[in-house]
Coordinates of C-alpha atoms and ligand atoms in Angstrom, one line a residue:
M1 CA 12.5 -7.6 -17.8
T2 CA 9.3 -9.5 -18.9
A3 CA 9.1 -10.3 -22.6
Q4 CA 5.8 -9.8 -24.4
S5 CA 5.3 -10.9 -27.9
G6 CA 7.0 -8.4 -30.2
Q7 CA 6.8 -5.7 -27.6
P8 CA 9.5 -3.8 -25.7
Q9 CA 10.4 -5.6 -22.5
L10 CA 8.9 -4.2 -19.4
P11 CA 10.3 -4.2 -15.9
W12 CA 8.6 -6.6 -13.5
W13 CA 6.9 -3.9 -11.4
E14 CA 5.0 -2.9 -14.5
T15 CA 3.7 -6.3 -15.5
G16 CA 3.6 -7.9 -12.1
I17 CA 1.1 -7.9 -9.2
I18 CA 2.5 -6.9 -5.8
Y19 CA 1.1 -8.4 -2.6
Q20 CA 1.5 -6.6 0.7
I21 CA 2.2 -8.9 3.7
Y22 CA 1.8 -7.6 7.2
P23 CA 4.2 -9.9 8.9
L24 CA 2.7 -9.7 12.4
T25 CA -0.5 -11.4 11.3
F26 CA 0.3 -13.3 8.1
A27 CA 1.5 -16.6 9.3
D28 CA 3.0 -17.8 12.6
G29 CA 5.6 -20.5 11.8
N30 CA 6.9 -21.1 15.4
G31 CA 3.6 -21.2 17.2
D32 CA 4.1 -18.2 19.5
G33 CA 1.0 -16.4 18.3
V34 CA 3.0 -13.7 16.3
G35 CA 3.6 -13.9 12.6
D36 CA 7.2 -14.5 11.5
L37 CA 9.5 -15.1 8.6
R38 CA 9.2 -18.9 9.0
G39 CA 5.5 -18.6 8.6
I40 CA 5.9 -16.6 5.4
I41 CA 8.4 -19.1 4.0
D42 CA 5.9 -21.9 4.8
R43 CA 3.1 -20.1 3.0
L44 CA 5.0 -19.0 -0.1
D45 CA 3.5 -21.7 -2.3
Y46 CA 0.1 -20.2 -1.7
L47 CA 1.3 -16.9 -3.1
N48 CA 3.1 -18.4 -6.1
D49 CA 4.5 -21.9 -6.3
G50 CA 6.3 -21.2 -9.5
N51 CA 3.8 -23.2 -11.6
P52 CA 1.8 -20.9 -13.9
N53 CA -1.0 -23.5 -14.0
S54 CA -1.0 -24.2 -10.3
V55 CA -4.4 -25.1 -8.8
S56 CA -3.6 -23.8 -5.4
S57 CA -1.6 -20.6 -5.9
L58 CA -2.8 -17.1 -6.1
G59 CA -0.1 -16.2 -8.7
I60 CA 1.3 -12.9 -7.5
D61 CA 4.7 -11.7 -8.6
A62 CA 6.2 -9.7 -5.7
I63 CA 5.7 -9.4 -1.9
W64 CA 6.1 -6.2 0.0
L65 CA 6.8 -6.9 3.6
S66 CA 5.7 -4.3 6.1
P67 CA 8.8 -3.7 8.4
I68 CA 10.6 -6.7 9.8
Y69 CA 13.4 -4.8 11.6
R70 CA 14.1 -4.7 15.3
S71 CA 11.5 -2.5 16.9
P72 CA 10.1 -1.6 20.3
M73 CA 6.6 -2.0 18.7
V74 CA 5.2 1.4 19.7
D75 CA 3.9 1.8 16.1
S76 CA 3.5 -1.9 15.2
T77 CA 6.9 -2.2 13.4
Y78 CA 7.0 1.3 12.0
D79 CA 9.4 2.4 14.7
V80 CA 12.7 0.9 13.9
S81 CA 15.5 0.5 16.5
D82 CA 18.0 -1.3 14.2
Y83 CA 17.7 -1.1 10.4
T84 CA 20.1 -3.9 9.7
D85 CA 18.7 -6.7 11.9
I86 CA 15.4 -8.6 12.1
W87 CA 13.1 -8.2 15.1
P88 CA 13.9 -11.5 17.0
T89 CA 10.2 -12.4 17.2
F90 CA 10.1 -12.5 13.4
G91 CA 13.3 -14.5 13.1
T92 CA 16.9 -14.0 12.1
L93 CA 18.9 -12.6 9.2
D94 CA 19.6 -16.2 8.2
E95 CA 15.9 -16.8 8.0
F96 CA 15.5 -13.7 6.0
D97 CA 18.1 -15.0 3.5
E98 CA 16.2 -18.2 3.4
L99 CA 13.0 -16.4 2.7
L100 CA 14.6 -14.4 -0.1
A101 CA 16.0 -17.5 -1.7
A102 CA 12.8 -19.4 -1.4
A103 CA 10.8 -16.5 -2.9
H104 CA 13.3 -16.0 -5.8
Q105 CA 13.1 -19.7 -6.5
R106 CA 9.4 -19.3 -7.1
G107 CA 9.8 -16.2 -9.2
I108 CA 8.6 -13.9 -6.4
K109 CA 10.4 -10.6 -5.9
V110 CA 10.8 -9.2 -2.4
I111 CA 10.3 -5.6 -1.5
L112 CA 11.1 -4.2 2.0
D113 CA 9.4 -1.4 3.8
L114 CA 11.9 1.3 4.6
V115 CA 11.0 3.6 7.5
I116 CA 13.6 6.4 7.1
N117 CA 11.6 9.5 7.8
H118 CA 12.1 8.7 11.5
S119 CA 13.6 6.0 13.6
S120 CA 12.5 4.7 17.0
S121 CA 13.5 6.8 20.0
E122 CA 15.3 3.7 21.1
H123 CA 17.5 3.6 18.1
P124 CA 21.2 4.0 19.2
W125 CA 21.4 7.0 16.8
F126 CA 18.7 8.9 18.7
V127 CA 19.9 7.8 22.1
E128 CA 23.3 9.3 21.3
S129 CA 21.8 12.3 19.6
A130 CA 19.7 13.1 22.6
S131 CA 22.5 12.6 25.1
S132 CA 24.1 16.1 24.6
R133 CA 24.3 19.0 22.2
D134 CA 27.8 18.2 21.1
N135 CA 28.0 14.4 20.5
P136 CA 28.9 13.2 17.0
K137 CA 25.2 12.5 16.2
A138 CA 23.9 15.7 17.8
D139 CA 22.6 16.9 14.5
W140 CA 21.1 13.6 13.2
Y141 CA 17.6 14.6 14.3
L142 CA 15.6 17.8 14.2
W143 CA 16.5 19.7 17.4
Q144 CA 15.3 23.2 18.2
D145 CA 15.6 25.5 21.2
P146 CA 12.6 26.6 23.2
V147 CA 11.2 29.9 22.0
P148 CA 10.4 32.4 24.8
G149 CA 6.6 33.0 25.0
Q150 CA 5.8 29.9 22.8
A151 CA 4.9 26.5 24.0
Y152 CA 6.8 24.9 21.1
P153 CA 9.5 25.9 18.6
N154 CA 6.8 26.3 15.9
N155 CA 3.2 25.1 15.1
W156 CA 4.1 21.8 13.4
L157 CA 1.8 19.1 14.7
S158 CA 2.0 15.3 14.8
Y159 CA 0.0 13.4 12.3
F160 CA -1.1 11.1 15.2
G161 CA -2.4 14.0 17.2
G162 CA -1.0 16.7 19.5
P163 CA 2.1 18.8 19.1
G164 CA 4.9 17.6 16.8
W165 CA 7.6 18.7 19.4
T166 CA 8.7 16.8 22.5
Y167 CA 11.1 18.3 25.1
C168 CA 14.3 16.5 25.9
P169 CA 15.6 17.6 29.4
D170 CA 19.2 16.4 28.7
R171 CA 19.6 18.8 25.8
E172 CA 17.1 21.4 27.0
Q173 CA 15.7 21.3 23.5
F174 CA 12.8 20.0 21.6
Y175 CA 12.9 17.3 18.8
Y176 CA 10.4 17.1 16.0
H177 CA 8.3 13.9 15.2
T178 CA 5.9 13.8 12.3
F179 CA 4.3 10.8 14.1
H180 CA 4.5 9.5 17.7
K181 CA 7.0 11.1 20.1
N182 CA 8.8 7.8 20.1
Q183 CA 9.4 8.2 16.4
P184 CA 11.8 11.2 16.1
D185 CA 12.3 12.5 12.5
L186 CA 15.8 12.1 11.0
N187 CA 17.6 15.2 9.9
W188 CA 18.2 14.5 6.2
Q189 CA 20.3 17.7 5.8
N190 CA 23.1 16.1 7.8
P191 CA 25.5 14.4 5.3
D192 CA 26.6 11.8 7.9
L193 CA 23.0 10.7 8.6
R194 CA 22.3 10.5 4.8
A195 CA 25.4 8.4 4.3
A196 CA 24.4 6.1 7.2
V197 CA 20.9 5.6 5.7
Y198 CA 22.4 4.9 2.3
D199 CA 24.6 2.2 3.9
V200 CA 21.4 0.7 5.3
I201 CA 19.9 0.6 1.8
R202 CA 23.1 -1.0 0.4
F203 CA 23.0 -3.6 3.2
W204 CA 19.7 -4.9 2.0
L205 CA 20.4 -4.5 -1.7
D206 CA 23.7 -6.5 -1.2
R207 CA 21.6 -9.3 0.3
G208 CA 19.5 -9.4 -2.8
V209 CA 16.2 -7.6 -2.1
D210 CA 14.4 -6.4 -5.2
G211 CA 13.2 -3.0 -4.0
F212 CA 11.8 -0.8 -1.3
R213 CA 8.5 0.8 -0.3
L214 CA 9.6 4.1 1.3
D215 CA 7.4 4.9 4.3
A216 CA 6.2 8.6 4.5
S217 CA 8.6 9.5 1.7
S218 CA 7.3 13.0 1.3
A219 CA 8.2 14.1 4.8
Y220 CA 12.0 13.7 4.8
S221 CA 12.9 17.3 4.2
K222 CA 12.0 20.2 6.5
D223 CA 12.3 23.9 6.2
P224 CA 15.8 24.9 7.5
Q225 CA 14.2 28.0 9.1
F226 CA 11.4 26.0 10.7
R227 CA 8.7 28.4 9.7
H228 CA 5.1 28.0 10.9
N229 CA 2.7 26.1 8.6
P230 CA -0.2 28.2 7.4
M231 CA -3.7 27.1 8.5
K232 CA -6.1 26.0 5.7
Y233 CA -9.0 28.3 5.1
G234 CA -12.2 27.0 6.8
A235 CA -10.5 23.8 7.9
T236 CA -12.5 21.7 10.3
S237 CA -10.9 18.3 10.4
Q238 CA -11.0 16.5 13.8
N239 CA -7.3 15.6 13.1
N240 CA -5.9 19.1 13.6
Y241 CA -2.8 18.1 11.6
K242 CA -5.0 18.1 8.5
N243 CA -6.1 21.6 9.2
Y244 CA -2.7 23.0 8.1
H245 CA -0.9 23.3 4.8
H246 CA 2.4 21.4 5.3
H247 CA 4.4 23.8 3.2
Y248 CA 7.3 23.7 5.6
N249 CA 7.5 20.1 6.7
K250 CA 6.4 18.0 3.7
N251 CA 7.0 17.8 -0.1
L252 CA 9.8 20.3 -0.1
P253 CA 12.0 20.5 -3.3
A254 CA 14.9 19.1 -1.3
N255 CA 12.8 16.0 -0.6
H256 CA 12.8 15.2 -4.3
Q257 CA 16.5 15.4 -4.4
I258 CA 16.7 12.8 -1.6
I259 CA 14.4 10.4 -3.5
R260 CA 16.6 10.9 -6.7
E261 CA 19.6 9.9 -4.7
I262 CA 18.0 6.8 -3.4
R263 CA 16.7 6.0 -6.9
A264 CA 20.2 6.4 -8.3
L265 CA 21.5 4.0 -5.6
L266 CA 18.9 1.4 -6.5
D267 CA 19.6 1.8 -10.2
S268 CA 23.3 1.1 -9.6
Y269 CA 22.1 -2.4 -8.6
G270 CA 20.1 -3.1 -11.8
E271 CA 16.4 -3.7 -12.0
R272 CA 15.2 -2.7 -8.5
A273 CA 11.8 -1.1 -7.7
L274 CA 11.3 2.0 -5.8
I275 CA 7.8 2.5 -4.3
G276 CA 6.8 5.2 -2.0
E277 CA 4.0 6.3 0.3
T278 CA 3.7 9.9 -0.8
F279 CA 1.5 10.9 2.2
I280 CA 0.4 14.4 1.0
D281 CA -3.2 15.2 1.9
N282 CA -4.4 12.4 -0.5
Q283 CA -3.8 14.7 -3.4
M284 CA -3.1 12.6 -6.5
Y285 CA -1.3 15.4 -8.4
D286 CA 1.2 15.9 -5.6
S287 CA 1.8 12.2 -5.4
I288 CA 2.4 12.0 -9.2
S289 CA 5.2 14.6 -8.9
F290 CA 7.1 11.8 -7.2
Y291 CA 7.8 10.1 -10.5
G292 CA 10.3 13.0 -11.0
A293 CA 10.3 15.2 -14.0
K294 CA 12.8 12.9 -15.7
G295 CA 11.4 9.7 -14.3
D296 CA 14.2 9.6 -11.8
E297 CA 12.4 9.3 -8.5
L298 CA 9.8 6.7 -7.5
H299 CA 8.7 4.0 -10.0
L300 CA 5.4 3.7 -8.2
P301 CA 4.2 6.5 -6.0
L302 CA 1.3 5.4 -3.8
E303 CA -1.6 7.7 -3.6
F304 CA -4.8 7.5 -1.5
E305 CA -7.3 9.5 -3.7
F306 CA -8.4 6.4 -5.6
P307 CA -8.8 4.0 -2.7
L308 CA -10.7 6.6 -0.7
C309 CA -13.2 7.2 -3.4
A310 CA -16.8 6.4 -2.7
W311 CA -18.0 3.0 -4.1
F312 CA -19.7 4.8 -7.0
P313 CA -18.8 4.3 -10.7
G314 CA -18.6 8.0 -11.5
D315 CA -16.2 8.8 -8.7
L316 CA -14.0 5.9 -9.4
Q317 CA -13.9 6.6 -13.1
R318 CA -13.0 10.3 -12.4
A319 CA -10.1 9.2 -10.2
I320 CA -8.9 6.8 -13.0
E321 CA -9.3 9.5 -15.6
K322 CA -7.4 11.9 -13.5
K323 CA -4.6 9.4 -13.0
E324 CA -4.5 8.7 -16.8
R325 CA -4.3 12.5 -17.4
L326 CA -1.6 13.2 -14.8
T327 CA 0.7 10.2 -15.1
P328 CA 3.6 11.1 -17.4
T329 CA 3.9 9.0 -20.5
F330 CA 7.2 7.4 -19.3
A331 CA 5.6 6.3 -16.0
Q332 CA 3.5 3.4 -14.8
P333 CA 0.3 4.1 -12.7
N334 CA -0.5 1.9 -9.8
Y335 CA -3.7 1.0 -7.9
F336 CA -4.5 -0.4 -4.5
L337 CA -7.7 -0.7 -2.5
D338 CA -6.4 -1.7 0.9
N339 CA -3.4 -1.4 3.2
H340 CA -2.5 -1.6 6.8
D341 CA -3.5 2.0 7.5
I342 CA -7.1 2.2 6.3
P343 CA -10.2 0.0 6.8
R344 CA -10.5 -2.8 4.2
H345 CA -12.4 -1.8 1.1
L346 CA -15.3 -4.2 1.8
S347 CA -15.7 -2.6 5.3
R348 CA -15.5 0.9 3.8
W349 CA -17.8 0.3 0.9
V350 CA -20.5 -2.1 2.0
E351 CA -22.4 0.6 3.9
C352 CA -22.5 3.0 1.0
S353 CA -23.4 0.4 -1.6
L354 CA -26.7 -0.3 -3.2
C355 CA -26.3 -4.0 -2.7
I356 CA -26.2 -5.9 0.5
D357 CA -24.0 -8.8 -0.5
P358 CA -20.3 -8.0 0.0
V359 CA -19.4 -10.8 -2.5
T360 CA -20.7 -8.7 -5.3
I361 CA -18.6 -5.7 -4.3
A362 CA -15.5 -7.9 -3.8
R363 CA -15.9 -9.3 -7.3
A364 CA -16.4 -5.9 -8.9
A365 CA -13.5 -4.4 -6.9
A366 CA -11.2 -7.2 -7.9
A367 CA -12.1 -6.8 -11.6
L368 CA -11.5 -3.1 -11.4
L369 CA -8.2 -3.4 -9.7
L370 CA -6.9 -6.1 -12.0
T371 CA -8.1 -4.6 -15.3
V372 CA -7.4 -0.9 -15.0
R373 CA -4.1 0.3 -16.5
G374 CA -1.5 0.1 -13.8
T375 CA 0.3 -2.1 -11.3
P376 CA -2.1 -3.7 -8.9
I377 CA -1.1 -3.9 -5.2
L378 CA -3.1 -6.4 -3.1
Y379 CA -3.2 -6.4 0.7
Y380 CA -3.1 -9.9 2.3
G381 CA -6.5 -11.4 2.7
Q382 CA -8.2 -9.0 0.3
E383 CA -8.3 -11.9 -2.1
L384 CA -10.5 -13.8 0.4
G385 CA -12.9 -11.0 0.9
M386 CA -11.6 -10.3 4.4
V387 CA -13.3 -7.5 6.3
D388 CA -12.3 -5.5 9.3
N389 CA -12.7 -7.0 12.7
D390 CA -14.5 -4.2 14.5
D391 CA -15.0 -6.2 17.7
I392 CA -11.5 -6.2 19.0
P393 CA -11.7 -5.7 22.8
Q394 CA -9.9 -2.5 24.0
D395 CA -7.4 -4.6 26.0
R396 CA -6.4 -6.5 22.9
L397 CA -5.7 -3.5 20.7
R398 CA -2.1 -3.1 19.5
D399 CA -2.4 0.1 17.6
Q400 CA -2.7 2.8 20.2
V401 CA -0.4 5.5 18.8
I402 CA -3.1 7.7 17.4
V403 CA -4.5 10.2 19.8
I404 CA -6.0 12.7 17.4
S405 CA -8.0 14.8 19.9
D406 CA -7.8 15.2 23.6
T407 CA -11.5 14.9 23.9
D408 CA -11.8 11.6 22.1
D409 CA -12.1 8.7 24.6
T410 CA -11.7 5.9 22.0
P411 CA -9.0 6.9 19.6
P412 CA -9.1 5.3 16.2
S413 CA -7.1 2.1 15.9
R414 CA -5.9 0.6 12.6
D415 CA -6.0 -3.0 14.0
G416 CA -9.4 -3.8 12.4
S417 CA -7.7 -4.3 9.0
R418 CA -4.6 -6.1 10.5
T419 CA -6.1 -9.3 11.9
P420 CA -4.7 -12.7 11.2
M421 CA -4.8 -14.1 7.7
Q422 CA -7.5 -16.7 7.4
W423 CA -5.9 -19.9 6.2
D424 CA -8.4 -22.6 7.1
A425 CA -11.2 -23.5 9.6
S426 CA -8.9 -24.9 12.3
A427 CA -8.0 -23.1 15.5
Q428 CA -7.2 -19.4 15.0
A429 CA -7.9 -19.8 11.3
G430 CA -4.7 -21.8 10.9
F431 CA -2.7 -18.7 11.6
S432 CA -0.4 -20.7 13.9
F433 CA -0.6 -23.8 11.8
G434 CA -3.2 -25.4 14.1
K435 CA -1.6 -24.4 17.4
Q436 CA -4.2 -23.1 19.9
V437 CA -2.3 -19.9 20.9
E438 CA -3.7 -16.4 21.3
P439 CA -2.7 -14.6 18.1
W440 CA -1.3 -11.1 18.0
L441 CA -4.7 -9.8 17.2
P442 CA -8.1 -11.6 17.4
V443 CA -9.1 -13.6 14.3
H444 CA -12.3 -12.4 12.6
A445 CA -15.3 -14.4 13.6
N446 CA -16.1 -15.2 9.9
Y447 CA -13.0 -17.4 9.4
K448 CA -14.8 -20.7 9.3
D449 CA -16.3 -19.9 6.0
L450 CA -13.9 -17.3 4.7
N451 CA -10.5 -18.9 4.4
V452 CA -7.9 -20.0 1.9
E453 CA -8.7 -23.7 2.1
A454 CA -12.5 -23.4 1.8
E455 CA -12.2 -20.8 -1.0
L456 CA -9.7 -22.7 -3.1
A457 CA -12.2 -25.6 -3.1
D458 CA -15.1 -23.4 -4.1
P459 CA -15.1 -22.2 -7.8
D460 CA -17.5 -19.4 -6.9
S461 CA -15.5 -18.0 -4.1
I462 CA -13.9 -14.6 -4.1
L463 CA -10.4 -16.2 -4.1
S464 CA -11.3 -18.3 -7.2
F465 CA -12.4 -15.1 -8.9
Y466 CA -9.1 -13.3 -8.0
R467 CA -7.2 -16.3 -9.3
R468 CA -9.0 -16.3 -12.6
L469 CA -8.5 -12.6 -13.0
I470 CA -4.8 -12.9 -12.2
R471 CA -4.3 -15.6 -14.8
L472 CA -6.3 -13.7 -17.4
R473 CA -4.2 -10.6 -16.7
R474 CA -0.9 -12.4 -17.0
N475 CA -1.7 -13.7 -20.5
S476 CA -3.4 -10.5 -21.9
P477 CA -1.2 -8.0 -23.8
A478 CA -4.1 -5.5 -23.5
L479 CA -4.3 -5.8 -19.7
L480 CA -0.5 -5.6 -19.3
Q481 CA 0.3 -3.0 -21.9
G482 CA -2.8 -1.7 -23.5
S483 CA -4.3 1.8 -23.2
W484 CA -7.4 2.5 -21.1
R485 CA -10.5 4.3 -22.4
S486 CA -13.9 4.6 -20.9
L487 CA -17.0 4.3 -23.0
L488 CA -19.1 6.4 -20.7
H489 CA -19.0 9.9 -19.3
Y490 CA -19.4 10.0 -15.4
P491 CA -21.4 6.8 -15.2
L492 CA -24.0 6.3 -12.6
E493 CA -24.7 2.6 -12.6
Y494 CA -21.8 0.7 -14.3
L495 CA -18.3 1.0 -15.6
A496 CA -17.5 0.1 -19.2
Y497 CA -14.0 0.6 -20.6
L498 CA -11.7 -0.7 -23.2
R499 CA -8.1 -1.9 -22.8
E500 CA -6.6 -1.5 -26.3
H501 CA -3.5 -3.1 -27.7
E502 CA -2.5 -3.9 -31.3
D503 CA -2.9 -7.6 -30.6
E504 CA -6.3 -7.5 -28.8
T505 CA -9.0 -5.3 -27.4
L506 CA -10.7 -6.0 -24.1
L507 CA -14.0 -4.6 -23.0
V508 CA -14.6 -4.6 -19.2
V509 CA -18.1 -4.1 -17.9
I510 CA -18.7 -3.8 -14.2
N511 CA -22.3 -3.3 -13.0
F512 CA -22.6 -1.7 -9.6
S513 CA -26.4 -2.0 -9.6
Y514 CA -29.4 -4.1 -10.5
E515 CA -30.5 -5.1 -14.0
Q516 CA -30.4 -2.3 -16.5
P517 CA -30.0 -1.5 -20.1
F518 CA -26.4 -1.6 -21.5
D519 CA -26.1 1.6 -23.5
C520 CA -22.6 1.8 -24.9
D521 CA -22.8 -0.9 -27.6
D522 CA -23.4 1.9 -30.1
A523 CA -19.8 3.1 -29.6
I524 CA -18.3 -0.3 -30.3
A525 CA -18.7 -3.3 -32.6
P526 CA -22.0 -5.0 -31.5
D527 CA -20.8 -8.5 -32.0
G528 CA -17.7 -10.7 -32.3
W529 CA -16.8 -10.5 -28.6
E530 CA -15.4 -13.6 -26.9
V531 CA -16.5 -13.8 -23.2
L532 CA -13.2 -14.4 -21.4
L533 CA -14.6 -14.1 -17.9
S534 CA -18.1 -13.4 -16.6
T535 CA -20.4 -13.7 -13.7
D536 CA -23.3 -14.1 -16.1
Q537 CA -22.4 -14.6 -19.7
P538 CA -21.3 -18.0 -21.3
E539 CA -17.5 -18.0 -21.0
G540 CA -15.5 -19.1 -24.0
Q541 CA -18.3 -18.3 -26.6
T542 CA -18.2 -15.5 -29.1
V543 CA -21.3 -13.4 -28.7
A544 CA -23.1 -10.2 -29.6
L545 CA -22.9 -7.7 -26.7
P546 CA -26.1 -8.1 -24.5
K547 CA -28.6 -5.3 -24.4
T548 CA -29.1 -5.7 -20.7
L549 CA -26.7 -6.0 -17.8
Q550 CA -27.5 -8.5 -15.1
P551 CA -27.5 -7.4 -11.4
F552 CA -23.9 -6.8 -10.3
E553 CA -22.5 -8.4 -13.5
V554 CA -18.8 -8.4 -14.2
S555 CA -17.8 -9.4 -17.7
I556 CA -14.6 -9.2 -19.7
Y557 CA -14.8 -9.6 -23.4
Q558 CA -12.1 -9.9 -26.0
H559 CA -12.1 -8.7 -29.6
S560 CA -9.4 -9.5 -32.0
G561 CA -10.6 -7.4 -34.9
A562 CA -11.7 -3.8 -35.3
T563 CA -14.1 -2.8 -32.5
Q564 CA -15.5 0.4 -34.0
Ligands
LIG601 C1 3.3 5.2 7.4 C2 2.9 3.8 7.8 C3 2.1 3.8 9.0 C4 2.9 4.3 10.1 C5 3.5 5.7 9.8 C6 4.6 6.1 10.7 O1 2.2 6.0 7.2 O2 2.1 3.2 6.7 O3 1.6 2.5 9.4 O4 2.2 4.4 11.3 O5 4.0 5.7 8.5 O6 5.7 5.3 10.5

């Protein structure tokens, strides 16, 4: 628990900042071109060296590691062939223990990605299950007989494109896969399978991990009768999967029971965090149901409605207001902009923005993410202003699982947002600590200017801005625990909101546009505001609120008295 002055203690996942590491491309410690645990250990000080006044650390509180288990790498680590061992290219279990200890020593919590909707088709569980209809694990996956007159047992599709069913000649049956055919879905109705997965969870909790991010956690349960999914009215998505309601293969009541069981298991270990990718048509209200009616499911359900908003104040504010309305009072919201499945926000938003300088968007987005009410989740490199590498040659692509449509010659790849972390201006952006080896994915061409070393040295860099915001957040009761209230209704040009707490009130103003009048000072005290952080106002001084906002200004003001 984190103690705040005179306030109830809050768990670390409510006050802390989580940082997602994509291990394949974060840091390559052994110089073979692929990221690894040694690389992460060697770079921990950058994330948090344990000194709150550090001049070289970002200052995050927890790392979420995308999967590190043994995998045949069909879906870039999200196809697991052994849940209790490390992929040898990443390192060993001993190195994992070393990473855990080194992280804990610096006050960093460690969250593992747990991919338990499906395993790899090379997992021994599946190999055995597929070998006959009467082996001990015959029922550990979702098997169905062919249906006369039908190509597949039902109309369930794969999220990655094509049918969700693949035929297995040895069993003369089909198995279901929500994703790639090499990622067969586990049968959560089978008690032995469930027990085996819970043993996996215990294995990592016993080692000392601080929580999990559950992959595709809304898809565990399937309809026992395998009924067809109804088609959505007027649906026209190129990804045919999205043209169906997933009433029978996602978000079933039984799915919530499974999450409750996993949560109870974590709770038996003390303060452990349960995060989950809710993966339901980007609908925030469905995601929010994953807190559980009694707060007994996920601590932080990840939803995509906010990150996939347009870069427009009104839309973003609507998503925040919606989350404020829907989130139960006992629960903690969370916000992220980027992850390994979507283009980075600067790549998504630069084109639809009024401004041409991505630095202004990066600053505004950072301020929003770190001052809204909720746990912020950063994706590696976002703090540098990393953008997608859209020039990866076809023969260097790693992510080739998505087929989406038979007519599409160049299926979408998620590799653009997964390129190596940019550490410095040396060979391959310092990803392999100066070694000139070909990295897992090509480094973005902008790495000479946009890297940790250069940005730490530049007080005006995006990284310096993130670092300042993170420090401000850590010491602000209003940002950690205060309520959130907008001063505007569906704003067109800028956001202005309050974070209110009995000890302080903060006003956050983020201008998405050029110079314009600042209209909401009627609603709040016109003066007595201390400028805590600003791209344009004199920091540290107590001022009257300005009548005009500067182009793309970001300002955070503090008031210690009454503001209305
Ligand atoms: C989740 C992961 C994604 C992966 C998929 C299948 O959506 O975030 O990267 O491809 O699950 O495991």
